Structure formats: C-alpha cells, structure tokens
PDB file of C-alpha atoms and ligand atoms in Angstrom:
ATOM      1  CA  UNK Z   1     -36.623 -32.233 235.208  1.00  0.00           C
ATOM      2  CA  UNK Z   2     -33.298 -33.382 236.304  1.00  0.00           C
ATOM      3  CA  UNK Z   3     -32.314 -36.779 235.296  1.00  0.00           C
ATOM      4  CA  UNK Z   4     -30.868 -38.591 238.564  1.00  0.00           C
ATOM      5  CA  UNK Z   5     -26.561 -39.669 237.908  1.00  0.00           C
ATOM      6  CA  UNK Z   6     -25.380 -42.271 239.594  1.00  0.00           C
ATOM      7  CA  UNK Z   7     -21.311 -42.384 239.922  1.00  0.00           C
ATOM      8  CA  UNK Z   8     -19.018 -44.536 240.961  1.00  0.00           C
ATOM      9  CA  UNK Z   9     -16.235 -43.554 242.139  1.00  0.00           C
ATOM     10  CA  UNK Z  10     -13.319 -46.713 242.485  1.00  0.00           C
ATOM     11  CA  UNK Z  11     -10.818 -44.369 244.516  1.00  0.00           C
ATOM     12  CA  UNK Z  12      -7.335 -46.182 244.884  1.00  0.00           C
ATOM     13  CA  UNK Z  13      -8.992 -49.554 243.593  1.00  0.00           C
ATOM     14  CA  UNK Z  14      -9.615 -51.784 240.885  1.00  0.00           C
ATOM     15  CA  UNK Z  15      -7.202 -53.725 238.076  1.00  0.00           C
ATOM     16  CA  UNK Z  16      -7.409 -54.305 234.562  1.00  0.00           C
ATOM     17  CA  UNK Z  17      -9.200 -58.088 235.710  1.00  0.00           C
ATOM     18  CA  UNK Z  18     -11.396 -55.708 237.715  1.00  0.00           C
ATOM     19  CA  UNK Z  19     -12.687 -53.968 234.479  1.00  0.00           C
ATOM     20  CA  UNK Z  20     -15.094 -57.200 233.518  1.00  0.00           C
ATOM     21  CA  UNK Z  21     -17.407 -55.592 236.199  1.00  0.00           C
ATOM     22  CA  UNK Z  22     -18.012 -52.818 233.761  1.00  0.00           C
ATOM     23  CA  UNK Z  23     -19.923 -55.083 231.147  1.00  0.00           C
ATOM     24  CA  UNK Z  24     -22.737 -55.931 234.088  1.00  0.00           C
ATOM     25  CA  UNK Z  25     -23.124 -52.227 234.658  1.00  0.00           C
ATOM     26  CA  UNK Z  26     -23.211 -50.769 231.578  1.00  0.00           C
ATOM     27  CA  UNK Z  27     -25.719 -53.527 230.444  1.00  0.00           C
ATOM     28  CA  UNK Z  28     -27.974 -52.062 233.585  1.00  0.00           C
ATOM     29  CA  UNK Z  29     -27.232 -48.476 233.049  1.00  0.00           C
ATOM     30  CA  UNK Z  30     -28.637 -49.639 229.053  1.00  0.00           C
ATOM     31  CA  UNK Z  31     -31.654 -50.958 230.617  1.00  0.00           C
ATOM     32  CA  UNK Z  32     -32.163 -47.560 232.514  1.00  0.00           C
ATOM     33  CA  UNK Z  33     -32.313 -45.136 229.670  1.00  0.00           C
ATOM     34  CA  UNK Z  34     -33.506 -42.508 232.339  1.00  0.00           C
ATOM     35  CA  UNK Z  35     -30.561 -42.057 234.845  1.00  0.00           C
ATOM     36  CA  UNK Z  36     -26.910 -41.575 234.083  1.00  0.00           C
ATOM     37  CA  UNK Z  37     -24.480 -43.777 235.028  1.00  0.00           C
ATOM     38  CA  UNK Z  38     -20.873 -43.141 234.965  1.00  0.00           C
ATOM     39  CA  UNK Z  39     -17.983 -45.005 236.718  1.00  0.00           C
ATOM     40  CA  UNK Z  40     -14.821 -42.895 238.039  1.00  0.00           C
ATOM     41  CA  UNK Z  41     -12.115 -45.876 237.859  1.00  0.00           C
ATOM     42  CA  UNK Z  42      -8.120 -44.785 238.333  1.00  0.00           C
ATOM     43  CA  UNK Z  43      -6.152 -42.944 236.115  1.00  0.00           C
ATOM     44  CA  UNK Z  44      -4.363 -45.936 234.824  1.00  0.00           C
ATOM     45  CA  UNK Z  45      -7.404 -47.532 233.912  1.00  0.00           C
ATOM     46  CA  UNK Z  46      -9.321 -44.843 232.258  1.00  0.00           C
ATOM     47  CA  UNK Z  47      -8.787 -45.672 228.680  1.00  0.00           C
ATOM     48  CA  UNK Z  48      -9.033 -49.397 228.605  1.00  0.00           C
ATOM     49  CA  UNK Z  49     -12.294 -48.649 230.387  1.00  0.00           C
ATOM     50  CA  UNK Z  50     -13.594 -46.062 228.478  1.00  0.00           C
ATOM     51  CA  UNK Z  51     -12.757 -48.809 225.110  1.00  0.00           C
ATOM     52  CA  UNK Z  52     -14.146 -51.759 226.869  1.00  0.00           C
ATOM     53  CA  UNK Z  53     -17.805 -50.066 227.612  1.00  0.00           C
ATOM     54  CA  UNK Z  54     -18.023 -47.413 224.798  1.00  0.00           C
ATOM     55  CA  UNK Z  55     -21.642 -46.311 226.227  1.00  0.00           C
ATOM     56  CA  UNK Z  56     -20.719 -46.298 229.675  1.00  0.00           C
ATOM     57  CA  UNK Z  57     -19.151 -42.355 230.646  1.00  0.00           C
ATOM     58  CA  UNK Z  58     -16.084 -42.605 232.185  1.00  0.00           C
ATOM     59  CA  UNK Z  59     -14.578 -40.565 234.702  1.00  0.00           C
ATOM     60  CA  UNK Z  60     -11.260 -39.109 237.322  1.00  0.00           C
ATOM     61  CA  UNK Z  61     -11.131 -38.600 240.970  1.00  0.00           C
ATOM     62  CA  UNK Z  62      -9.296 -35.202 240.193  1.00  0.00           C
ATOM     63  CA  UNK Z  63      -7.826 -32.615 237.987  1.00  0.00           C
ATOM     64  CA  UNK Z  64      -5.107 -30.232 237.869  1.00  0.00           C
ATOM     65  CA  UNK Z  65      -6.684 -26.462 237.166  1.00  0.00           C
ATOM     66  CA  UNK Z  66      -3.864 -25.537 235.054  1.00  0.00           C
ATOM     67  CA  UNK Z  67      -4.076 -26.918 231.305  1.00  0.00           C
ATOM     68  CA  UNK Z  68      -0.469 -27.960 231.260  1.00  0.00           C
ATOM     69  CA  UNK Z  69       3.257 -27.390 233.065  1.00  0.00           C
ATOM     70  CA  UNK Z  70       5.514 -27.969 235.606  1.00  0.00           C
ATOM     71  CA  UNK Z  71       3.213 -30.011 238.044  1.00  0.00           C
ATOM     72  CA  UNK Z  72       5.211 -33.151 238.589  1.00  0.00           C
ATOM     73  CA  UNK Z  73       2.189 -36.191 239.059  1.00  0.00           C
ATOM     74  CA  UNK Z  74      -0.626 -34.270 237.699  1.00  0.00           C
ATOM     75  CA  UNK Z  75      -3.075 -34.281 235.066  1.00  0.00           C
ATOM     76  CA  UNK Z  76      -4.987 -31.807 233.184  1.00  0.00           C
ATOM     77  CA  UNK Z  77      -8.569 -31.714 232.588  1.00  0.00           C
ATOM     78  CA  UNK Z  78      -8.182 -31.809 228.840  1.00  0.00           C
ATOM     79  CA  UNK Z  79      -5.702 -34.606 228.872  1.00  0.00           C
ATOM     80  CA  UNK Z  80      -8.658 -36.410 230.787  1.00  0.00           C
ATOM     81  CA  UNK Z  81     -10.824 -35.385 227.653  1.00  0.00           C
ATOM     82  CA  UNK Z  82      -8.348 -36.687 225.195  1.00  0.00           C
ATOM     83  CA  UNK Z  83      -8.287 -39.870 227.451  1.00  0.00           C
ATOM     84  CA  UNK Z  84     -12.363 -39.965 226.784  1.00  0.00           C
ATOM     85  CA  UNK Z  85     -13.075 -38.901 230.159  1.00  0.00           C
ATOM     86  CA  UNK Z  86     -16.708 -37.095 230.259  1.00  0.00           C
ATOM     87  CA  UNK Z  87     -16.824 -36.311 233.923  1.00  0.00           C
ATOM     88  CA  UNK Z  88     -14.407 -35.649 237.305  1.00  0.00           C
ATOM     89  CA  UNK Z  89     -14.804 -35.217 240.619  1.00  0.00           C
ATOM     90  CA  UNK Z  90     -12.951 -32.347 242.360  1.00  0.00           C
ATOM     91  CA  UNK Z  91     -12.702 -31.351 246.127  1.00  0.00           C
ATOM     92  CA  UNK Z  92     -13.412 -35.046 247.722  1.00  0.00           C
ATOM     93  CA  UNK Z  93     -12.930 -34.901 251.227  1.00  0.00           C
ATOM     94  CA  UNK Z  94     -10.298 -37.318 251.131  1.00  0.00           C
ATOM     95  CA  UNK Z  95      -8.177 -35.115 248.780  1.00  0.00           C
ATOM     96  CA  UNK Z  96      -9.088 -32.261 250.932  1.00  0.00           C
ATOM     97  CA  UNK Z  97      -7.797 -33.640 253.598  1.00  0.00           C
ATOM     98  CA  UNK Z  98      -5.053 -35.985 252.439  1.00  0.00           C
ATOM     99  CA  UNK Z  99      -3.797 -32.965 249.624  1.00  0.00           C
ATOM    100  CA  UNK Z 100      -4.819 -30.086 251.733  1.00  0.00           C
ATOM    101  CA  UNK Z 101      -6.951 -28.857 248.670  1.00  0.00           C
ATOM    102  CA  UNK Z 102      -8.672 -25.832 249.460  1.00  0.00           C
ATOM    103  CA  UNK Z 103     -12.066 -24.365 248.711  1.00  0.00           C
ATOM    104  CA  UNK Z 104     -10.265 -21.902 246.019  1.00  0.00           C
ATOM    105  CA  UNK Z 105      -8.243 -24.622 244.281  1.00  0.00           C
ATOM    106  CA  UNK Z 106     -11.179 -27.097 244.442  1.00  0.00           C
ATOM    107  CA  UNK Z 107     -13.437 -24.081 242.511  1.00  0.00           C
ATOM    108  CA  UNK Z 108     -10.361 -23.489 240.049  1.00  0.00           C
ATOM    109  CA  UNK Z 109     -10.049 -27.458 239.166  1.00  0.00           C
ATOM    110  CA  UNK Z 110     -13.693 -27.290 238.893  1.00  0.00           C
ATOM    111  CA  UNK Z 111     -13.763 -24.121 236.344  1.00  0.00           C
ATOM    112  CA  UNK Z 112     -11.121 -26.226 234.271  1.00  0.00           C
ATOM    113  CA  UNK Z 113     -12.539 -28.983 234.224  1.00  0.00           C
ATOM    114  CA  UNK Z 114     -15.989 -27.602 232.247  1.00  0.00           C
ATOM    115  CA  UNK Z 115     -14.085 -25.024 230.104  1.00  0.00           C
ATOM    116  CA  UNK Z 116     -12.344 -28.462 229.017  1.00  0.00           C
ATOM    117  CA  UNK Z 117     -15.828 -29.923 228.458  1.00  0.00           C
ATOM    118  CA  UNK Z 118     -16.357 -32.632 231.503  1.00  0.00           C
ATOM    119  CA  UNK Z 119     -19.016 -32.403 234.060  1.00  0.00           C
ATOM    120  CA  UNK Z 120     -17.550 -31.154 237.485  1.00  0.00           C
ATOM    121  CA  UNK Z 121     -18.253 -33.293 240.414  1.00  0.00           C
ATOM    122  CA  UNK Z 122     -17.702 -30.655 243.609  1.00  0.00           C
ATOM    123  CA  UNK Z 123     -17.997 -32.009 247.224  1.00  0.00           C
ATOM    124  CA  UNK Z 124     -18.766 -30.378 250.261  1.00  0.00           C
ATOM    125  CA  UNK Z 125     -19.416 -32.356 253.527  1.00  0.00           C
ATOM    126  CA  UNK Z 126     -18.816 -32.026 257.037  1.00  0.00           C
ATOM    127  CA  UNK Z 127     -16.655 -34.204 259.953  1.00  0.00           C
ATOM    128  CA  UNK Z 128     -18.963 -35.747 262.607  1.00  0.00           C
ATOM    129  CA  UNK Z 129     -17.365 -32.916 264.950  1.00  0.00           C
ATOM    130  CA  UNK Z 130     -18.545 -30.410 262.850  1.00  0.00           C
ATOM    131  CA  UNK Z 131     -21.841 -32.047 262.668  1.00  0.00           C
ATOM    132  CA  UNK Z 132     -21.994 -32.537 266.858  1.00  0.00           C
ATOM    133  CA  UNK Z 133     -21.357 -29.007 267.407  1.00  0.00           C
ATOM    134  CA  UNK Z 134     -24.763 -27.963 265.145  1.00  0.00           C
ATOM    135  CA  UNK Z 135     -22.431 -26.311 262.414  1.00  0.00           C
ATOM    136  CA  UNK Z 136     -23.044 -29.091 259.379  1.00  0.00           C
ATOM    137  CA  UNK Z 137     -25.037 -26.616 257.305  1.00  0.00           C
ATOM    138  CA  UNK Z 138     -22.605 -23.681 257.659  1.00  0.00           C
ATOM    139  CA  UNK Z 139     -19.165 -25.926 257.141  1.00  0.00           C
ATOM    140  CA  UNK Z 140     -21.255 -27.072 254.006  1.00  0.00           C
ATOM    141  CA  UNK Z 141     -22.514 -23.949 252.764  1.00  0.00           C
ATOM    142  CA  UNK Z 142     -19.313 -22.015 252.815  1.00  0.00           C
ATOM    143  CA  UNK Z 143     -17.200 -25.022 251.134  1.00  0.00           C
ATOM    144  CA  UNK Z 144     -20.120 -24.570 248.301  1.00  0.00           C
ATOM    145  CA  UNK Z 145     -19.866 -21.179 248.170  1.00  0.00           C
ATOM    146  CA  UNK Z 146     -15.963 -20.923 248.190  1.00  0.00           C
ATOM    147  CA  UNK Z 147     -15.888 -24.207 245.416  1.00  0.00           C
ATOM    148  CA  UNK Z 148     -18.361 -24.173 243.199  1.00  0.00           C
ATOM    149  CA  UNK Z 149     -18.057 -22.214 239.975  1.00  0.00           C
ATOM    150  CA  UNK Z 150     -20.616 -19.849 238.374  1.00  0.00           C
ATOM    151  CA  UNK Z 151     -22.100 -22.530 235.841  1.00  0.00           C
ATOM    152  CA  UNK Z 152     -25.755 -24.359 235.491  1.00  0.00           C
ATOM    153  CA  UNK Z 153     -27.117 -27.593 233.322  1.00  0.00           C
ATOM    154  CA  UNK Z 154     -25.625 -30.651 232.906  1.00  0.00           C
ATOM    155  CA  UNK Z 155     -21.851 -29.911 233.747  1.00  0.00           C
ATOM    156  CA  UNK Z 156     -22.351 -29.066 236.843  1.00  0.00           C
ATOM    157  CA  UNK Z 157     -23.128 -31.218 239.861  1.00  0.00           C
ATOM    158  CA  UNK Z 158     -22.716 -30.861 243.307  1.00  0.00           C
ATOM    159  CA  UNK Z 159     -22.005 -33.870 245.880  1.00  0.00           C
ATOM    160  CA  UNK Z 160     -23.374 -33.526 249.680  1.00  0.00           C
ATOM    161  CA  UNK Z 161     -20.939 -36.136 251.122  1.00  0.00           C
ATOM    162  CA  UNK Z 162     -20.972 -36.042 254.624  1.00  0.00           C
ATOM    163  CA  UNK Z 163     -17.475 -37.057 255.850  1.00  0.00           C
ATOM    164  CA  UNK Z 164     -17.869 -39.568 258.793  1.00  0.00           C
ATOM    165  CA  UNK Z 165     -20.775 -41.738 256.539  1.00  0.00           C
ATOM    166  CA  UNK Z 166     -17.847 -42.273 254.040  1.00  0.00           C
ATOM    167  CA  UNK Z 167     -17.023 -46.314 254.089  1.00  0.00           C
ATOM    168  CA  UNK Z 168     -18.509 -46.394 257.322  1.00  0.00           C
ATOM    169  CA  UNK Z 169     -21.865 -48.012 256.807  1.00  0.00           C
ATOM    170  CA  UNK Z 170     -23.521 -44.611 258.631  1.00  0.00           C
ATOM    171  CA  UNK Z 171     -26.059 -42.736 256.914  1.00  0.00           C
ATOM    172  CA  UNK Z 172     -27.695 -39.398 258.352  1.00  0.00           C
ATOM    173  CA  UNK Z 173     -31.540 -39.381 259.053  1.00  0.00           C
ATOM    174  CA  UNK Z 174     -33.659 -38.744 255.897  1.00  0.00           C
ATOM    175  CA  UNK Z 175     -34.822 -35.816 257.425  1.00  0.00           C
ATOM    176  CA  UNK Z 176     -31.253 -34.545 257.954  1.00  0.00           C
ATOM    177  CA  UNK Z 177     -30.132 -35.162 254.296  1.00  0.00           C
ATOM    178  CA  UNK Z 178     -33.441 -33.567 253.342  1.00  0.00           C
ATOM    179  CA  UNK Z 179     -32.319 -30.602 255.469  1.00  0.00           C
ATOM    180  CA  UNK Z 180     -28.518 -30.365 253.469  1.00  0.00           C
ATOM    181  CA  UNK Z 181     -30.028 -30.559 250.381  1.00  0.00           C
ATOM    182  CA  UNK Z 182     -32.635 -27.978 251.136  1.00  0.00           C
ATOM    183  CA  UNK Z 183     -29.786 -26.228 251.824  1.00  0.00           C
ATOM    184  CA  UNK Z 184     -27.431 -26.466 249.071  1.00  0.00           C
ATOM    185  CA  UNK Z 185     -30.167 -26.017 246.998  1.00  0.00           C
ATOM    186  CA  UNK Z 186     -31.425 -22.427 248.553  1.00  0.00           C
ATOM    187  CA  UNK Z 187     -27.629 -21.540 248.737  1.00  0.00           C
ATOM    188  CA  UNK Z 188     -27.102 -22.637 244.915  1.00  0.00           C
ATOM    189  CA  UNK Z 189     -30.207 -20.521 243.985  1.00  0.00           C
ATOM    190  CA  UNK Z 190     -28.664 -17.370 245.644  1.00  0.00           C
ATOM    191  CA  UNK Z 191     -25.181 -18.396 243.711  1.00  0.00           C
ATOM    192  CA  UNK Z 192     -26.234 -18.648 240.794  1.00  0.00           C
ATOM    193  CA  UNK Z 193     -29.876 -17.288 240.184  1.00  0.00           C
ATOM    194  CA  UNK Z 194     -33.333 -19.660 240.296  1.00  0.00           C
ATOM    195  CA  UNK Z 195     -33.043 -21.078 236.542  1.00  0.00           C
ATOM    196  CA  UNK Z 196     -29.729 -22.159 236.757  1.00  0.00           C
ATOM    197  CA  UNK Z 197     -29.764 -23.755 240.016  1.00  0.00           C
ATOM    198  CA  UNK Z 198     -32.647 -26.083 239.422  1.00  0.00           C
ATOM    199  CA  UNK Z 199     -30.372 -27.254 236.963  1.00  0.00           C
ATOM    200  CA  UNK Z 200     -27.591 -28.595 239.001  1.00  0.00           C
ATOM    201  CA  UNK Z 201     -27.577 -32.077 240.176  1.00  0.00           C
ATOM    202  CA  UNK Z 202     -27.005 -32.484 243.949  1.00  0.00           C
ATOM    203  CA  UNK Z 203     -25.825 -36.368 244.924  1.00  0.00           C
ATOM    204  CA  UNK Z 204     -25.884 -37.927 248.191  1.00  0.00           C
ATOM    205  CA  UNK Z 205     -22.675 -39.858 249.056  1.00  0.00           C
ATOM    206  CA  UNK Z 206     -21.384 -41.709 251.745  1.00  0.00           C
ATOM    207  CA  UNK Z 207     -22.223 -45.156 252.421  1.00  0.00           C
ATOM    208  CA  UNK Z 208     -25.091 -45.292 249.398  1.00  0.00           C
ATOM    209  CA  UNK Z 209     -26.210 -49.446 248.805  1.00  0.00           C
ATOM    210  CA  UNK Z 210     -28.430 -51.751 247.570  1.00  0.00           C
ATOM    211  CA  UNK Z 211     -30.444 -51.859 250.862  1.00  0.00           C
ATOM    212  CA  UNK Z 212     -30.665 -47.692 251.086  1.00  0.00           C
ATOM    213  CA  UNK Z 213     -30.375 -46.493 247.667  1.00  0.00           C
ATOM    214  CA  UNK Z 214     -34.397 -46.171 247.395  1.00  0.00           C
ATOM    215  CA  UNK Z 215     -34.783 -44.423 250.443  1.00  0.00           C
ATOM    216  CA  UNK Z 216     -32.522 -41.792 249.861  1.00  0.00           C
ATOM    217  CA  UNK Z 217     -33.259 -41.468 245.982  1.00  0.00           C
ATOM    218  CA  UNK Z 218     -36.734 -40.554 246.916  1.00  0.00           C
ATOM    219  CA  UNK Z 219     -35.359 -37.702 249.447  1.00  0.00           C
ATOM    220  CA  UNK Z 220     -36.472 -34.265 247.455  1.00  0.00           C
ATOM    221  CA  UNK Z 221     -33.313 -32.678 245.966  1.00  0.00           C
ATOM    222  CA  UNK Z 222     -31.634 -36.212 245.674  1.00  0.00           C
ATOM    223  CA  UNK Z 223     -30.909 -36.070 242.192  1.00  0.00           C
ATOM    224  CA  UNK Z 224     -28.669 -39.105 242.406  1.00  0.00           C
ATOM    225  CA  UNK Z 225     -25.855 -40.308 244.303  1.00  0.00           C
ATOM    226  CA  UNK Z 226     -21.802 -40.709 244.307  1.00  0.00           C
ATOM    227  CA  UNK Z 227     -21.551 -44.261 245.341  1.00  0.00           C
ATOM    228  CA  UNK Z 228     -17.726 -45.284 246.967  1.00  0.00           C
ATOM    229  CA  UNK Z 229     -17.428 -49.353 247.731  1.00  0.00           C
ATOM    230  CA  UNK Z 230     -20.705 -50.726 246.363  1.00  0.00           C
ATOM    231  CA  UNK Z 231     -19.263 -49.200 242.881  1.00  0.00           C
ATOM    232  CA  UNK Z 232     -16.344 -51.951 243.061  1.00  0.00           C
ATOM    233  CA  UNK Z 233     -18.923 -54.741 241.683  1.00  0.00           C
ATOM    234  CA  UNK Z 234     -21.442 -54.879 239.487  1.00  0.00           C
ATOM    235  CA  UNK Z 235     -23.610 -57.303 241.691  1.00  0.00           C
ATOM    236  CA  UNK Z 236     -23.298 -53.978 244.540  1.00  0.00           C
ATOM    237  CA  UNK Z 237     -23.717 -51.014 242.124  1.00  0.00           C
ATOM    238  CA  UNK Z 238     -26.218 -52.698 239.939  1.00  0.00           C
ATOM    239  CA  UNK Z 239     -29.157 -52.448 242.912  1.00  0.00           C
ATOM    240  CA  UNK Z 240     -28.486 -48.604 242.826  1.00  0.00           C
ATOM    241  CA  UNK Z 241     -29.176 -48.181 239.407  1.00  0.00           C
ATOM    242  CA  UNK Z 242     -31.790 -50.229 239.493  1.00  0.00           C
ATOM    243  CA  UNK Z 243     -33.329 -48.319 242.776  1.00  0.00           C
ATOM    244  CA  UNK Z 244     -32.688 -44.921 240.821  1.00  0.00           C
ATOM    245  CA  UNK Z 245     -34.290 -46.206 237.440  1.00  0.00           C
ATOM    246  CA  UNK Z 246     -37.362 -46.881 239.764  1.00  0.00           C
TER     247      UNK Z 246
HETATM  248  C1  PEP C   1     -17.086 -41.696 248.424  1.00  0.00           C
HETATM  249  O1  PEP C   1     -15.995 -41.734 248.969  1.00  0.00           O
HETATM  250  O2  PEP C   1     -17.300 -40.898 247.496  1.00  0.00           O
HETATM  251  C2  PEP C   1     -18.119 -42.597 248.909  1.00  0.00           C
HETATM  252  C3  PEP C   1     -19.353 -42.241 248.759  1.00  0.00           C
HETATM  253  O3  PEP C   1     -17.688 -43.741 249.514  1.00  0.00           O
HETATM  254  P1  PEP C   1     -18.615 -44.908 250.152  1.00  0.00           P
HETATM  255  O4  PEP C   1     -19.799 -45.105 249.254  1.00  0.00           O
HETATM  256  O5  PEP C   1     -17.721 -46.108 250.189  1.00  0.00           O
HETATM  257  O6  PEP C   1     -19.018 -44.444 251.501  1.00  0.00           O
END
C-alpha cells in the first residue's frame, strides 16, 4: 500500500508572516495520520519553518548534485539535510525551462539528493504543443527515463505535472491522467523491476484544489499530488488534505 503525499510547493513565495499558515496545516496533516504532508517553502525560510511545525516535513524546490564547491548560488542536498529538510523536488518544469536543467542533471540532483537521505521529487510533464501533436506520453516517458534514478520505497517519488495545467486553472480529463499514470507506472516497472516500482509514489500536479482534489485522488496510480498556489494558505491546502485523508 502506498500512503498518498501531499506537497506543497510555495515556489518564489511566502514571508516569515506567511509561516502562521503552517500551524493550520500541520494541525490537519495531525488529524490525517494516513497521508503525508510536507510543505516545500523557499530556501530562506526553511529553518524557521521546519522549528515552527516540528511534525510537519519540510522541503526545497531544488538541489545542487554536487555535495559541495565552486557553484556560486547553490545548495547541496546535505546542507538541505542539516537545514532539516526531509524532501526536494528536482527537474520542475519551471527550472527546466527557466535553468535549462536537463534530463541528466535533473537524474544526478535526484541521486544526491537520496544518497543525502531526502525523498526526491522528479517531474516530468509535457507543453500543451507537445500534448496537441499526440506525443504527451513519449515527451513524458523519456524525461522519466532520462531523470529518474535507479531507487524504490519511500525516497522516491515521481510528479506527472503536465506543463500548460500549471497556475492555469486547466486540468486534463480523468481519463487522460489515468492514461499518464498508467504510463509512468508500466515505464517505472520496466526501470526498475515490478517490486520496486509499486513502491514509488506518482503525484498529479498542476492546478490541484479544494474543488478537484477528490476527483483526481481517486484516479488509480494517484498516489497524491504536488499542489502549487492552493499550498500558499492553509484555508486552500487544507481541503486537499482533507480530500486525500478521505
Ligand atoms: C506546481 O508548479 O508544482 C504546481 C502544481 O502549481 P499549481 O498547483 O499552482 O498549478
């Protein structure tokens, strides 16, 4: 059984006032004993966060795959850990397109980021182009293939985030995020061998709220979701947890 993770992730946003909306979801994640919750704030607010809601697991938006060195405005996965980080995300499609990050340095952040002892949060998703012309599952499928490390269980988990759903308000069809997942999942199998892929968590993300949160929880192979604007409050992300908790 793979207990369902929903993550926030606060991208460029938030403030140390911002941080009192981590007591209302922490109490909810408490009163969900059965789904992780986690919160991915900014870098300059990851230990204040992490000391305000002890239980709560804290996260980054991004590692550097190299433990330390000349890499002027970077940090390392274990200086996240020593920050009392327990998770990251790697290879969001912002900072694959914004950074240029690559399917090879996405996989290598990735691979540092669970030999320092955090979960790895690796996304794949497509452009609605790429999705028009009938190639969403290939674009997807490769980017898995080329960024996801050899690993299984808990540290592991892979988010489907298509790119044009991202703070748009657009979802795809259930039956097309049934279809990705499907997917990933029958790719991850092949990767990594039956056992250890039923371990891995796949998330939706993009455009994940209170008012659709049940209906793609209950997709099969949602094991969760990576939630962007409705993680900012607790009034938006609390639903979600609630939704996945049911
Ligand atoms: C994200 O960027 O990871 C995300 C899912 O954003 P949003 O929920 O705002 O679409």
């Amino acid at each position: 059984m793979r207990r369902r993770l929903i993550a926030g992730n606060w991208k460029m946003n938030g403030s140390r006032e911002a941080l009192a909306e981590l007591d209302g979801i922490a109490a909810a994640a408490g009163a969900a004993p059965d789904v992780d919750v986690a919160i991915c704030p900014p870098f300059t607010l990851i230990e204040r966060a992490a000391a305000r809601v002890p239980s709560l697991p804290i996260g980054a938006q991004d590692c550097h795959a190299a433990p330390n060195g000349a890499h002027t405005g970077c940090v390392s996965a274990g200086m996240l850990v020593e920050a009392g980080e327990k998770l990251v995300i790697v290879g969001h499609s912002e900072r694959r397109a914004d950074q240029g990050e690559t399917d090879a340095q996405v996989k290598a952040k990735a691979e540092a980021a669970i030999a320092a002892g955090l979960i790895a949060i690796v996304c794949v998703g497509e452009t609605e182009a790429q999705r028009d012309a009938g190639e969403a599952e290939t674009v997807v499928c490769t980017q898995l293939r080329g960024s996801v490390p050899v690993a299984g269980g808990d540290v592991l988990v892979v988010a489907y985030e298509p790119v044009w759903a991202i703070g748009t308000g657009r979802i795809p069809s259930m039956t097309d995020v049934s279809a990705m997942h499907a997917a990933i999942r029958a790719d991850l199998v092949d990767m990594l061998g039956a056992e250890r892929a039923e371990t891995v968590r796949i998330l939706y993300g993009g455009s994940m709220n209170a008012g659709n949160a049940a209906d793609l929880l209950a997709v099969p192979n949602v094991d969760g979701g990576l939630v962007g604007g409705a993680s900012l409050t607790a009034a938006a992300f609390v639903p979600i947890i609630e939704a996945a908790a049911g």
